[in-house]
Structure formats: C-alpha cells, structure tokens
Amino acid sequence: MTERGEGLKHGLTNYGDRDFSLYLRRSFARSMGYSREMLERPVVGIANTGSGFNNCHRHFPELLDAVKRGVLAAGGLPIDFPTVSLGEVFLNPTSLKYRNLMSIDTEEMIRAQPMDAVVLMGGCDKTVPAQLMGAVSAGRPAVMLVAGPMMTGRHKGERLGACTDCRRFWARYRAGDVSAEEIAEVEGNLAVTAGTCAVMGTASTMACIAEALGLILPGTAAIPAVHADRLRAAEATGIAAVNLIGSAVTPERIVNEKSVENALRVLLALGGSTNAIIHLTAIAGRAGVTVTLDQLNRLSDTTPVLVNLKPVGNGYMEDFFAAGGMGALLRELKPLLHLDCVTVTGDTLGERLDDEIGAYVDRTIIASRDEPFEPQGGLVALFGNLAPKGAILKRSAADANLFEHEGVAVVFSSLADLAARIDDPTLDVRAEDILVLQNAGPHAPEAMPEAGYLPIPKKLAQLGIKDMVRISDARMSGTAFGTIVLHVTPDAASGGPLGLVRNGDRIRLSVKNRGIELLVDDAELKKRIAPVPPEMEKPTRGYAKLYAEQILGADQGCDFAFLRPQ
Ligand code: FES
C-alpha cells in the first residue's frame, strides 16, 4: 500500500502470480519514463474526453495539464485515459443513444484500471450525465471538472450564443426574414470559443446540477471555458481528487434523496433544460434513488425561477458567472435546500454557503426569492390519457396564451414523415391546430432525438406564426423554446397511446390542471392499431441491438435495465 490508496497495486492483471503481475505492471509503467518513486504514489485517473469530434472539449489538453499539476502538487500520480466522448452535433441519430455506452465505458475503465480516485472531465450535453452515471456505479472516489461555457459572439452589434440564437435566426431564415448570405455570416459567429453552449441549455444545466449534487468543486459550474479561473478550477480539482483518496465520500453516497431533491430545486430555479430531468433521473437511479414527475410538480409549485438566461430570459452563461454564479443561486434557495448534504470537498452544502455570505450578486441575472423572475419552477409535468406516465412542458420557455388550449391534431407518424410533409404547401394545418409527432421516443430507432421542437410549418411561419402547441415523445434541446410537450410516456414505439392519435382528433392541454388529454373515447381507442413505420425494424446486432433490448422509458431516465442497481 502507498500511504493513501493502493496506487498501481490496485486490481492487478491476473497472471496467477500477484508479485509477478505487479513487477510486470511497474516495468511497463517505467517504460513511459516514470521513476520508481513516482510509481509509489497514489494514482488519480483522469477520464479525458477530448476528441476531434467534440468542439466543446477542444481546450481539454490545457485543462488536463492543470488537473495534473494539482494532482502532482498534492502528492498523487495523475494518469489520464480516454473514454467515449459525445460531441452533441456530430452523432447520428442522436447523442442520447450513446450516453449509456459512455457510462458503461466510464464505469468499467474506472473499475478495471489502477486508480485510487478519478477526475471526470466532461461538459458537452450527454458527457456529464454519462460520466456521473458511470462514476456512481463504479463507487470509486470521484470529482468532476466541467468544460465551462463558451463566450458569446457578435453579429451586427448583437451578442450571439449557441444555440438559442441558432434557432432564432434559423426560424427567421425559414420565414424569409433573413437572407442566405446573412445566415452564413451568423453561422460563423454562433460558437466562437471552446466550451459548452453559451446559454442555459442542457450542458450548462447539467453542470449546475453537478454542483448542486456536490460532485464538482463549489463555484466552478459557470466559469467560462476560456477564463483563467477555469484553469485554476482544474488545478484545484486535481488537488481535491488526491484529498478524496481513502475517504468514504464516494459518488454513490453523495447522490442520495436529499441531494437529488436539491438538484431538482436548482433545475427548476434555473428554468433549466428538459433533458436534465431525464439525466438526473438516470444518475439518481444508479444510486437507487427514484425521481418521479409528481415530485417534480410538487417542487415546481414552490420553487421560483431565479435566473434570467436564454432560452427563458435574456442573459448568457458568462453573465451568470459574473453575476455570482451557482453560489448566488444556492444562497437564494437556501431555505428550500437540504444543507446537510456532503460535497466532494468533504464540507456540507450548508458549510459551503456559510463561507460565501455577502458575496456579490447581480440582480438583473440572479433574482432574489422575494422578487423572482417567475413565481413557480420552469418545468411542469403533465398527465392524462395521452401520457399515463407523464410528459414534460418547459412552461418558462412557452407561450402562456397556449397553456389552456384545445385543438385538432395534425399527426406525423415518424421523423421521416415529419421531414417529408412539414413544409408541404398542401399540408392541412392552421395556427390553432396541435402538431403531433409519433415514434420519436426512446424505443424508436432514432433513440429520442431532440426533434420535439417541431418546426412551424413553412406556410404558417411565413404568415408570422411563431408558436403552436407541439406534442411528441421526443426530447428538445435545452436551448430551444416554444409551447412544446415532450417525453410523452410510454412512447409510441413501446405501445403508448400517443401512437393511436389520428389526424382530426381533438387534444386538450391544460397547464393549470397538469393535463394532456386525447378527447377520443376509450371504445374508439381500443379499436385503433398503432401503425408501425417501415424504419421501425428491430436491429439484429451490435450496440443498436443492446440498446433496443435494454432501453427504459423517460420515466426511468432512459437508462438500460441491466445497469440499474439490482
Ligand atoms: Fe456541446 Fe452544446 S454542442 S454543449
């Protein structure tokens, strides 16, 4: 044993002779130029998800150096290793399909390789939940370092940030408001630095949730990717990882019912991404903690929206950081939080917040609880015969005029059907209709893509229509906005009632009653058979087969059944 931890002796390769295994491992490690003294140190593994297919992580080489510096300074030996990396816009059909693959990779490589603690370097949307799911299951001391958000770009005097402004400009381009030349110019100014999307999208929401859970260092969720503080946070994360060695503060202990409830409060107060509810459900599930949509509604009723960032408000993540960041938000939420939750520093959340009393807050970005931006949480769960196990609406990013709405369904049976017909000038659709997309949920081959933000049909967009009620079993990007009902569960491809909706059916949405009802009587529904689009064939090999056999619904975080604790 080293002074703390087992170092390289951890989990020896099995050659039937333990001493030989250690001798061989040391010999091969020395081939990389390490001294024998260095190899006696406790080992901190660093899960490095830098990848040429992940623009958000392009500064990871520099961050990695800073983490290593911290580990070395604290007396550990830093050894980085690659895992699957998920660059949101580079994956087909969607990154969510590979989140569980990345979590398996992370868990198994933490467990299989000799490390006493691990630093998880993630950031882009699915990488944070994948790493946290894997780390909770692996049960080794772990601390996360997030990439940090991008800085904003400029276009004609206006600030631009991926990706709320991407969608805003694209909608204007579709409506004929913006020329092809201008949209090309905007394209070059939306994502201008390393880091994750600049608004309170999924990546930023997950970073804030990681801080609320206590799995990253205090105050580090919102530091911009290119800020010197981000490098200092990386160094401090390396030190923290060494300090965790031998402690009982492991991720599956940090993630518990109380810390998960804190994270839900933060999600609601942020007006955060709808995706985060799926990811938090999956992370919590790995620790044996159940998140229900009833719980979300209960907390939503008593948690105000306190953060004024796009897509719900006006600011960007760089503003949130300058305004006081997560510390300011958590202090504002303090009476609603469980303060006895332990964090990766070994301090409780309450101790952390006591240390920060009196810190600066910009109230244009982070409101006080007495004067919130919205009196209730940003997300609300809906239930009804169309979604017996629930659906999600991000009310803070929706048009309140559509909250109590009854309309006629215009149905698309699949993503292919949607793409083929949404802009057809002969499509029979009016602004007060309800667009319904089927077979885009977790059990569909496209694996629940962020297609729930159905485009406004071109002929209506050109008339100036900006929002309509849209319903699907798909997800929506955390950077998107609109009156969009998502995650309808069970999904159509697993036999949910969403698959039974027909053109012309009436649907009633009531945010007040938390209801989403298909106004067709049961006898008629029993007669209907859900059509199976041709692209729904079951895969016969590889990861796609494993996915199809193991995937759970949105209500269980879209985890794989065999990965949850038995
Ligand atoms: Fe990586 Fe948005 S594309 S966070």
PDB file of N, CA, C and O and ligand atoms in Angstrom, residues 56 88 124-125 196-197 203, ligand 1:
ATOM      1  N   CYS A  56     -16.748  21.259 -28.062  1.00  0.00           N
ATOM      2  CA  CYS A  56     -16.923  21.823 -26.720  1.00  0.00           C
ATOM      3  C   CYS A  56     -15.742  21.485 -25.804  1.00  0.00           C
ATOM      4  O   CYS A  56     -15.541  22.140 -24.801  1.00  0.00           O
ATOM      5  N   GLU A  88     -22.141  16.724 -29.234  1.00  0.00           N
ATOM      6  CA  GLU A  88     -23.589  16.735 -29.468  1.00  0.00           C
ATOM      7  C   GLU A  88     -23.991  16.715 -30.948  1.00  0.00           C
ATOM      8  O   GLU A  88     -24.874  15.961 -31.346  1.00  0.00           O
ATOM      9  N   CYS A 124     -19.898  18.599 -22.671  1.00  0.00           N
ATOM     10  CA  CYS A 124     -20.953  18.613 -23.680  1.00  0.00           C
ATOM     11  C   CYS A 124     -22.118  17.738 -23.203  1.00  0.00           C
ATOM     12  O   CYS A 124     -21.924  16.743 -22.496  1.00  0.00           O
ATOM     13  N   ASP A 125     -23.315  18.118 -23.640  1.00  0.00           N
ATOM     14  CA  ASP A 125     -24.591  17.640 -23.077  1.00  0.00           C
ATOM     15  C   ASP A 125     -24.587  16.274 -22.386  1.00  0.00           C
ATOM     16  O   ASP A 125     -24.904  16.170 -21.218  1.00  0.00           O
ATOM     17  N   THR A 196     -18.888  24.772 -23.715  1.00  0.00           N
ATOM     18  CA  THR A 196     -20.233  24.262 -23.992  1.00  0.00           C
ATOM     19  C   THR A 196     -21.160  25.422 -24.357  1.00  0.00           C
ATOM     20  O   THR A 196     -20.816  26.596 -24.170  1.00  0.00           O
ATOM     21  N   CYS A 197     -22.345  25.091 -24.859  1.00  0.00           N
ATOM     22  CA  CYS A 197     -23.261  26.110 -25.376  1.00  0.00           C
ATOM     23  C   CYS A 197     -23.454  27.236 -24.352  1.00  0.00           C
ATOM     24  O   CYS A 197     -23.525  27.000 -23.146  1.00  0.00           O
ATOM     25  N   ALA A 203     -26.097  21.343 -21.359  1.00  0.00           N
ATOM     26  CA  ALA A 203     -24.755  21.244 -20.784  1.00  0.00           C
ATOM     27  C   ALA A 203     -24.630  22.144 -19.560  1.00  0.00           C
ATOM     28  O   ALA A 203     -24.127  21.722 -18.513  1.00  0.00           O
TER      29      ALA A 203
HETATM   30 FE1  FES B   1     -21.662  20.753 -26.749  1.00  0.00          FE
HETATM   31 FE2  FES B   1     -23.950  22.381 -26.962  1.00  0.00          FE
HETATM   32  S1  FES B   1     -22.862  21.277 -28.523  1.00  0.00           S
HETATM   33  S2  FES B   1     -22.835  21.764 -25.229  1.00  0.00           S
END
